Amino acid sequence: MPTEVTYGLPYDQWNWRIGVYIAMIGLAGGAYLTGYVADLLAEKRDSRQYGQVATFGYLVGLGGLAIGPPILLSHLAAPFRAMMIPLTMTNLGSWMSIGAYMLMGFGLGTTLMFLWLAFGTNRPHVQTLDSSNEVAADGGEDVAADGGPAKAATSDETAGGFRGAANKVGLMNLLDSIADYTRPSRRNRLVVGALFGIFAAGVLVYSAMAYGSGSTERVALWDPTFLLPVQILTGLGAGLTIAVGLAALAERDVGRPIQNCSLGAAGLLAGGLVAVLATLFLLPEQIPEAQPAVDNLTSAYALEFVGIALVGGLLLPIVLSIAGTLGVRRDALSDSGAVGAYVAAAALVVAGKLALALSYLMAAEFTPMPLPV
């Protein structure tokens, strides 16, 4: 009777779709959590720009869910059966089951939080305008369903380009009505957001556990002690960086709130970089079996890992985020220059997060896993 399973090369079983899935759900969870913190700051300080970062944080959460899970399902032989896992699988000891429940709850939460901030005539964190056809500070102009100036919402600003997009497809009035009808009071909305934040945190953790989804002992590079900090910090940092870039692009102005969020994103990305470096230098000391995979990261996959993930996806965004903020504060950079720096940082972290996830998959060295007999 065979007593062990020998796994082949990682890419024989875990192709690029798994990497994209892991990267996207990590981004989504991180964007929601940092967006929620911005939401709290917006309420506490009555700050519209913190509100913009929160709105785009929830939007990035939705975007990550819209991309990652469908790509994973396209990799499976029975995607419909996989979609039914939350209804058919009740083994809470399995990360596959836990992840499915987390994603389901997170999807509901980020949809509601985005809807309540972006739509409705009484949405939070908006700024009253003096005239109905004034261009909003975020570069957008509130519009009614017929394309003219908004009616009930003419006294406040648009939440961004997505309102115009919803208007073009004829959904804005419907979404405004649903948001106004379902939105709780401000305090209760934040309580609900905190509860859904538990699911977001679960998704962020699951983005690390999804590598192994079970017996990760057979892949020393994916040791949870080192992998969890990498996934959590890079997910939070990348999610916030993207939300800041989108908010700055919509605002065409970088006030203190956006600057502060940019510095926060740089700090989180720096933490992620330290976690990755700790994996390179400390993991082989703790687990010698990880040395071949670490060597793969810095040799066979150096372009993807060192070039795109570390330098392009972490180091450069840190520099751009800090330089954009300090440049504006010292009058050495215009607002448009800072917006360009934040948008470039956002684009780079997306590429970097994808490259990091794919590098960890391709460089992994599988070892025979004894079966209990």
CSV table of C-alpha atoms in Angstrom, one decimal:
chain,number,residue,atom,x,y,z
A,1,MET,CA,0.0,0.0,0.0
A,2,PRO,CA,1.5,3.4,-0.9
A,3,THR,CA,2.2,5.5,2.1
A,4,GLU,CA,3.0,8.8,0.6
A,5,VAL,CA,1.9,11.2,-2.1
A,6,THR,CA,4.6,12.9,-4.1
A,7,TYR,CA,3.6,16.2,-5.5
A,8,GLY,CA,5.0,17.5,-8.8
A,9,LEU,CA,6.1,21.0,-9.5
A,10,PRO,CA,3.8,23.6,-8.1
A,11,TYR,CA,2.7,25.0,-11.5
A,12,ASP,CA,1.5,21.5,-12.4
A,13,GLN,CA,-1.3,21.9,-9.9
A,14,TRP,CA,-1.5,25.5,-8.9
A,15,ASN,CA,-1.5,27.7,-12.0
A,16,TRP,CA,-1.7,31.5,-12.4
A,17,ARG,CA,-5.4,31.5,-11.6
A,18,ILE,CA,-4.7,30.5,-8.0
A,19,GLY,CA,-2.1,33.3,-7.7
A,20,VAL,CA,-4.6,35.9,-9.0
A,21,TYR,CA,-7.3,34.6,-6.6
A,22,ILE,CA,-5.0,34.8,-3.6
A,23,ALA,CA,-3.7,38.3,-4.6
A,24,MET,CA,-7.2,39.7,-5.3
A,25,ILE,CA,-8.9,38.5,-2.1
A,26,GLY,CA,-5.9,39.8,-0.1
A,27,LEU,CA,-6.3,43.2,-1.7
A,28,ALA,CA,-10.1,43.1,-1.1
A,29,GLY,CA,-9.8,42.3,2.6
A,30,GLY,CA,-7.1,44.9,3.2
A,31,ALA,CA,-9.0,47.6,1.3
A,32,TYR,CA,-12.2,47.0,3.3
A,33,LEU,CA,-10.4,47.2,6.6
A,34,THR,CA,-8.4,50.3,5.9
A,35,GLY,CA,-11.4,51.8,4.3
A,36,TYR,CA,-13.4,51.2,7.4
A,37,VAL,CA,-10.7,53.0,9.5
A,38,ALA,CA,-11.0,55.9,7.1
A,39,ASP,CA,-14.8,55.8,7.5
A,40,LEU,CA,-14.4,56.1,11.3
A,41,LEU,CA,-12.0,59.0,10.9
A,42,ALA,CA,-14.4,60.7,8.5
A,43,GLU,CA,-17.2,60.5,11.1
A,44,LYS,CA,-15.0,61.6,14.0
A,45,ARG,CA,-13.4,64.5,12.2
A,46,ASP,CA,-16.3,65.3,9.8
A,47,SER,CA,-13.8,64.9,6.9
A,48,ARG,CA,-15.1,64.5,3.4
A,49,GLN,CA,-11.7,63.3,2.1
A,50,TYR,CA,-11.5,60.5,4.6
A,51,GLY,CA,-14.9,59.6,3.4
A,52,GLN,CA,-13.7,59.4,-0.1
A,53,VAL,CA,-10.9,57.1,0.8
A,54,ALA,CA,-13.4,54.9,2.7
A,55,THR,CA,-15.8,54.8,-0.3
A,56,PHE,CA,-13.0,53.8,-2.7
A,57,GLY,CA,-11.7,51.3,-0.1
A,58,TYR,CA,-15.1,49.5,-0.1
A,59,LEU,CA,-15.1,49.8,-4.0
A,60,VAL,CA,-11.7,48.1,-4.2
A,61,GLY,CA,-13.1,45.4,-1.9
A,62,LEU,CA,-15.9,44.8,-4.3
A,63,GLY,CA,-13.5,44.8,-7.3
A,64,GLY,CA,-11.2,42.2,-5.7
A,65,LEU,CA,-14.2,39.9,-5.1
A,66,ALA,CA,-15.5,40.5,-8.7
A,67,ILE,CA,-12.1,39.4,-10.1
A,68,GLY,CA,-10.6,36.8,-7.8
A,69,PRO,CA,-13.3,34.2,-7.0
A,70,PRO,CA,-14.6,34.0,-10.6
A,71,ILE,CA,-11.0,33.3,-11.8
A,72,LEU,CA,-10.6,30.6,-9.2
A,73,LEU,CA,-13.9,29.0,-10.3
A,74,SER,CA,-12.7,29.0,-13.9
A,75,HIS,CA,-9.8,26.8,-12.8
A,76,LEU,CA,-12.0,24.1,-11.2
A,77,ALA,CA,-13.4,21.1,-12.9
A,78,ALA,CA,-16.8,21.6,-11.3
A,79,PRO,CA,-17.2,25.3,-10.7
A,80,PHE,CA,-21.0,25.1,-10.0
A,81,ARG,CA,-20.4,22.6,-7.2
A,82,ALA,CA,-17.7,24.9,-5.8
A,83,MET,CA,-20.2,27.7,-5.7
A,84,MET,CA,-22.5,25.6,-3.6
A,85,ILE,CA,-19.8,24.9,-0.9
A,86,PRO,CA,-21.4,27.4,1.6
A,87,LEU,CA,-24.6,25.5,1.4
A,88,THR,CA,-23.3,21.9,1.1
A,89,MET,CA,-20.1,21.9,3.1
A,90,THR,CA,-20.4,22.2,6.9
A,91,ASN,CA,-16.9,21.1,7.9
A,92,LEU,CA,-15.7,24.2,9.8
A,93,GLY,CA,-12.4,22.5,10.3
A,94,SER,CA,-11.6,23.0,6.6
A,95,TRP,CA,-10.1,26.2,5.4
A,96,MET,CA,-12.0,25.6,2.1
A,97,SER,CA,-15.3,25.7,4.0
A,98,ILE,CA,-14.2,28.6,6.3
A,99,GLY,CA,-13.0,30.6,3.3
A,100,ALA,CA,-16.3,30.1,1.5
A,101,TYR,CA,-18.3,31.4,4.4
A,102,MET,CA,-15.9,34.3,4.9
A,103,LEU,CA,-16.1,35.4,1.3
A,104,MET,CA,-19.9,35.2,1.3
A,105,GLY,CA,-20.2,37.4,4.4
A,106,PHE,CA,-17.6,39.8,3.2
A,107,GLY,CA,-19.3,40.1,-0.2
A,108,LEU,CA,-22.5,41.1,1.5
A,109,GLY,CA,-20.8,43.5,3.9
A,110,THR,CA,-18.6,45.4,1.3
A,111,THR,CA,-21.6,45.7,-1.0
A,112,LEU,CA,-23.8,47.3,1.7
A,113,MET,CA,-21.0,49.6,3.0
A,114,PHE,CA,-20.2,50.9,-0.5
A,115,LEU,CA,-23.9,51.3,-1.4
A,116,TRP,CA,-24.6,53.3,1.8
A,117,LEU,CA,-21.6,55.7,1.1
A,118,ALA,CA,-21.8,56.1,-2.6
A,119,PHE,CA,-25.6,56.3,-3.2
A,120,GLY,CA,-28.6,58.0,-1.8
A,121,THR,CA,-29.5,61.6,-1.3
A,122,ASN,CA,-28.5,61.5,2.4
A,123,ARG,CA,-25.3,59.6,2.0
A,124,PRO,CA,-22.6,60.4,4.6
A,125,HIS,CA,-19.4,62.3,4.1
A,126,VAL,CA,-20.7,64.6,1.3
A,127,GLN,CA,-20.1,68.3,1.0
A,128,THR,CA,-22.9,70.8,0.4
A,129,LEU,CA,-22.5,72.8,-2.7
A,130,ASP,CA,-23.7,76.3,-3.3
A,131,SER,CA,-25.3,75.6,-6.6
A,132,SER,CA,-26.9,72.6,-8.3
A,133,ASN,CA,-24.5,72.6,-11.3
A,134,GLU,CA,-21.3,73.2,-9.5
A,135,VAL,CA,-18.5,70.7,-10.3
A,136,ALA,CA,-17.8,68.7,-7.2
A,137,ALA,CA,-14.4,68.7,-5.5
A,138,ASP,CA,-13.9,65.1,-6.6
A,139,GLY,CA,-14.0,66.1,-10.2
A,140,GLY,CA,-17.5,64.7,-10.8
A,141,GLU,CA,-20.8,66.5,-11.1
A,142,ASP,CA,-24.0,65.1,-9.5
A,143,VAL,CA,-26.5,64.3,-12.2
A,144,ALA,CA,-30.1,63.3,-12.3
A,145,ALA,CA,-31.4,60.3,-14.0
A,146,ASP,CA,-32.2,62.3,-17.1
A,147,GLY,CA,-28.6,63.5,-17.4
A,148,GLY,CA,-29.3,67.0,-16.1
A,149,PRO,CA,-28.5,68.5,-12.7
A,150,ALA,CA,-29.5,66.3,-9.8
A,151,LYS,CA,-32.8,67.0,-8.0
A,152,ALA,CA,-32.9,66.1,-4.4
A,153,ALA,CA,-29.1,65.5,-4.4
A,154,THR,CA,-28.3,68.9,-6.0
A,155,SER,CA,-27.1,70.2,-2.7
A,156,ASP,CA,-24.4,67.7,-2.3
A,157,GLU,CA,-21.6,66.3,-4.3
A,158,THR,CA,-21.2,63.1,-6.2
A,159,ALA,CA,-19.3,60.2,-4.7
A,160,GLY,CA,-17.3,59.9,-7.9
A,161,GLY,CA,-17.4,58.6,-11.4
A,162,PHE,CA,-19.4,55.5,-10.5
A,163,ARG,CA,-22.5,57.6,-9.9
A,164,GLY,CA,-22.2,58.8,-13.5
A,165,ALA,CA,-21.7,55.2,-14.6
A,166,ALA,CA,-24.8,54.1,-12.7
A,167,ASN,CA,-26.7,57.0,-14.2
A,168,LYS,CA,-25.7,56.0,-17.7
A,169,VAL,CA,-27.1,52.5,-17.3
A,170,GLY,CA,-30.3,53.8,-15.7
A,171,LEU,CA,-29.6,52.4,-12.2
A,172,MET,CA,-28.8,55.5,-10.2
A,173,ASN,CA,-32.3,56.3,-9.1
A,174,LEU,CA,-32.9,52.7,-8.1
A,175,LEU,CA,-29.6,52.5,-6.2
A,176,ASP,CA,-30.2,55.8,-4.5
A,177,SER,CA,-33.6,54.6,-3.4
A,178,ILE,CA,-32.3,51.3,-2.0
A,179,ALA,CA,-29.5,53.1,-0.2
A,180,ASP,CA,-31.7,55.6,1.4
A,181,TYR,CA,-34.3,53.0,2.4
A,182,THR,CA,-31.8,50.5,3.9
A,183,ARG,CA,-29.1,52.8,5.4
A,184,PRO,CA,-29.1,52.6,9.2
A,185,SER,CA,-28.3,55.6,11.4
A,186,ARG,CA,-24.7,56.7,11.2
A,187,ARG,CA,-23.8,55.0,14.5
A,188,ASN,CA,-25.5,51.8,13.6
A,189,ARG,CA,-24.0,51.8,10.1
A,190,LEU,CA,-20.5,51.8,11.7
A,191,VAL,CA,-21.5,49.0,14.0
A,192,VAL,CA,-22.7,47.0,11.1
A,193,GLY,CA,-19.4,47.8,9.2
A,194,ALA,CA,-17.4,46.6,12.2
A,195,LEU,CA,-19.3,43.3,12.2
A,196,PHE,CA,-18.6,42.8,8.5
A,197,GLY,CA,-15.0,43.8,9.2
A,198,ILE,CA,-14.7,40.4,11.0
A,199,PHE,CA,-15.4,38.7,7.7
A,200,ALA,CA,-12.9,41.1,5.9
A,201,ALA,CA,-10.2,40.1,8.5
A,202,GLY,CA,-11.1,36.5,7.9
A,203,VAL,CA,-10.7,36.8,4.2
A,204,LEU,CA,-7.3,38.5,4.7
A,205,VAL,CA,-6.1,35.6,6.8
A,206,TYR,CA,-7.7,33.1,4.4
A,207,SER,CA,-5.7,34.7,1.6
A,208,ALA,CA,-2.6,33.2,3.3
A,209,MET,CA,-4.2,29.9,4.3
A,210,ALA,CA,-5.5,29.4,0.8
A,211,TYR,CA,-2.0,28.6,-0.4
A,212,GLY,CA,-2.1,25.3,1.3
A,213,SER,CA,-5.8,24.9,2.2
A,214,GLY,CA,-4.9,22.1,4.6
A,215,SER,CA,-1.6,20.3,5.0
A,216,THR,CA,0.8,23.2,4.4
A,217,GLU,CA,3.5,21.3,6.1
A,218,ARG,CA,4.5,19.8,2.8
A,219,VAL,CA,5.5,23.3,1.5
A,220,ALA,CA,8.0,24.8,3.9
A,221,LEU,CA,7.9,28.2,2.1
A,222,TRP,CA,4.3,28.6,3.1
A,223,ASP,CA,4.9,28.3,6.8
A,224,PRO,CA,2.0,30.2,8.4
A,225,THR,CA,4.3,32.0,10.9
A,226,PHE,CA,6.0,33.8,8.1
A,227,LEU,CA,3.3,33.8,5.4
A,228,LEU,CA,0.5,35.3,7.5
A,229,PRO,CA,2.4,38.6,8.3
A,230,VAL,CA,3.3,38.9,4.6
A,231,GLN,CA,-0.2,38.4,3.4
A,232,ILE,CA,-1.8,40.6,6.1
A,233,LEU,CA,0.6,43.6,5.8
A,234,THR,CA,0.8,43.6,2.0
A,235,GLY,CA,-3.0,43.2,1.7
A,236,LEU,CA,-3.6,46.1,4.0
A,237,GLY,CA,-0.9,48.3,2.4
A,238,ALA,CA,-1.9,47.5,-1.1
A,239,GLY,CA,-5.6,48.0,-0.4
A,240,LEU,CA,-5.1,51.4,1.2
A,241,THR,CA,-2.6,52.5,-1.5
A,242,ILE,CA,-5.2,51.7,-4.3
A,243,ALA,CA,-8.0,53.5,-2.4
A,244,VAL,CA,-5.8,56.6,-1.9
A,245,GLY,CA,-4.8,56.6,-5.5
A,246,LEU,CA,-8.4,56.4,-6.7
A,247,ALA,CA,-9.6,59.0,-4.1
A,248,ALA,CA,-6.8,61.4,-5.2
A,249,LEU,CA,-7.7,60.9,-8.8
A,250,ALA,CA,-11.3,61.7,-8.1
A,251,GLU,CA,-10.6,64.7,-5.9
A,252,ARG,CA,-7.8,66.2,-8.1
A,253,ASP,CA,-6.7,67.6,-4.8
A,254,VAL,CA,-4.7,66.1,-1.9
A,255,GLY,CA,-5.7,67.5,1.4
A,256,ARG,CA,-4.3,66.4,4.7
A,257,PRO,CA,-6.6,63.3,5.1
A,258,ILE,CA,-5.4,61.8,1.8
A,259,GLN,CA,-1.8,62.7,2.6
A,260,ASN,CA,-2.2,61.0,6.0
A,261,CYS,CA,-3.7,57.9,4.4
A,262,SER,CA,-0.9,57.8,1.9
A,263,LEU,CA,1.7,57.8,4.7
A,264,GLY,CA,-0.3,55.1,6.5
A,265,ALA,CA,-0.2,53.0,3.3
A,266,ALA,CA,3.6,53.5,3.0
A,267,GLY,CA,4.0,52.3,6.6
A,268,LEU,CA,1.9,49.2,6.0
A,269,LEU,CA,3.8,48.4,2.8
A,270,ALA,CA,7.1,48.9,4.6
A,271,GLY,CA,5.9,46.4,7.2
A,272,GLY,CA,5.1,44.0,4.4
A,273,LEU,CA,8.5,44.4,2.9
A,274,VAL,CA,10.1,43.6,6.3
A,275,ALA,CA,7.9,40.5,6.6
A,276,VAL,CA,9.1,39.3,3.2
A,277,LEU,CA,12.7,40.0,4.1
A,278,ALA,CA,12.3,38.1,7.3
A,279,THR,CA,11.0,35.2,5.3
A,280,LEU,CA,14.2,35.3,3.1
A,281,PHE,CA,16.6,35.5,6.0
A,282,LEU,CA,15.0,33.8,9.0
A,283,LEU,CA,12.7,31.1,7.6
A,284,PRO,CA,15.6,28.9,6.4
A,285,GLU,CA,17.2,29.1,9.8
A,286,GLN,CA,13.9,28.0,11.4
A,287,ILE,CA,13.0,25.5,8.8
A,288,PRO,CA,16.0,24.2,6.7
A,289,GLU,CA,13.6,22.5,4.2
A,290,ALA,CA,12.6,26.0,3.1
A,291,GLN,CA,16.1,26.9,1.7
A,292,PRO,CA,15.6,25.5,-1.8
A,293,ALA,CA,12.3,27.5,-2.2
A,294,VAL,CA,14.0,30.7,-0.9
A,295,ASP,CA,16.8,30.1,-3.4
A,296,ASN,CA,14.3,29.8,-6.1
A,297,LEU,CA,12.8,33.2,-5.2
A,298,THR,CA,16.1,34.9,-5.6
A,299,SER,CA,17.4,33.1,-8.6
A,300,ALA,CA,15.0,31.3,-10.9
A,301,TYR,CA,12.2,33.8,-10.2
A,302,ALA,CA,14.3,36.8,-9.4
A,303,LEU,CA,12.6,39.0,-12.0
A,304,GLU,CA,9.1,38.3,-10.7
A,305,PHE,CA,10.0,38.3,-7.0
A,306,VAL,CA,12.8,40.8,-6.6
A,307,GLY,CA,12.1,43.0,-9.7
A,308,ILE,CA,8.3,43.2,-9.8
A,309,ALA,CA,7.1,42.2,-6.3
A,310,LEU,CA,9.7,43.8,-4.0
A,311,VAL,CA,11.2,46.7,-6.0
A,312,GLY,CA,8.2,47.5,-8.2
A,313,GLY,CA,5.4,46.5,-5.9
A,314,LEU,CA,6.6,47.5,-2.5
A,315,LEU,CA,9.7,49.7,-2.5
A,316,LEU,CA,8.7,52.1,-5.3
A,317,PRO,CA,5.1,52.6,-4.0
A,318,ILE,CA,6.6,53.4,-0.6
A,319,VAL,CA,8.9,56.0,-2.1
A,320,LEU,CA,6.1,57.5,-4.3
A,321,SER,CA,3.6,57.7,-1.4
A,322,ILE,CA,6.1,59.4,0.9
A,323,ALA,CA,7.5,61.7,-1.8
A,324,GLY,CA,4.0,62.8,-2.9
A,325,THR,CA,3.0,63.7,0.6
A,326,LEU,CA,6.3,65.5,1.6
A,327,GLY,CA,6.5,67.2,-1.8
A,328,VAL,CA,3.1,68.8,-1.3
A,329,ARG,CA,3.7,69.7,2.3
A,330,ARG,CA,7.0,71.4,1.5
A,331,ASP,CA,5.5,73.1,-1.6
A,332,ALA,CA,8.0,71.3,-3.8
A,333,LEU,CA,5.2,69.4,-5.7
A,334,SER,CA,1.9,70.5,-7.1
A,335,ASP,CA,-1.3,68.7,-6.2
A,336,SER,CA,-1.5,67.3,-9.7
A,337,GLY,CA,2.1,66.0,-9.2
A,338,ALA,CA,1.1,64.3,-5.9
A,339,VAL,CA,-2.0,62.8,-7.6
A,340,GLY,CA,0.2,61.3,-10.2
A,341,ALA,CA,2.5,59.8,-7.6
A,342,TYR,CA,-0.4,58.3,-5.7
A,343,VAL,CA,-1.9,56.9,-8.9
A,344,ALA,CA,1.4,55.4,-10.0
A,345,ALA,CA,1.9,53.8,-6.5
A,346,ALA,CA,-1.6,52.3,-6.8
A,347,ALA,CA,-0.9,50.8,-10.2
A,348,LEU,CA,2.5,49.4,-9.0
A,349,VAL,CA,1.1,47.7,-5.9
A,350,VAL,CA,-1.5,45.8,-8.0
A,351,ALA,CA,1.3,44.4,-10.3
A,352,GLY,CA,3.5,43.8,-7.2
A,353,LYS,CA,0.8,41.9,-5.3
A,354,LEU,CA,0.1,39.6,-8.3
A,355,ALA,CA,3.8,39.0,-8.8
A,356,LEU,CA,4.3,38.2,-5.1
A,357,ALA,CA,1.5,35.7,-5.1
A,358,LEU,CA,2.7,34.0,-8.3
A,359,SER,CA,6.3,34.0,-7.0
A,360,TYR,CA,5.3,32.2,-3.9
A,361,LEU,CA,3.5,29.6,-5.9
A,362,MET,CA,6.1,29.0,-8.6
A,363,ALA,CA,9.1,28.9,-6.2
A,364,ALA,CA,7.6,26.5,-3.7
A,365,GLU,CA,9.2,23.1,-3.3
A,366,PHE,CA,6.8,20.3,-2.5
A,367,THR,CA,8.0,17.5,-0.4
A,368,PRO,CA,6.5,14.0,0.0
A,369,MET,CA,3.7,14.0,2.5
A,370,PRO,CA,3.3,10.8,4.5
A,371,LEU,CA,-0.2,9.4,4.7
A,372,PRO,CA,-1.5,8.0,8.0
A,373,VAL,CA,-1.9,4.3,7.7
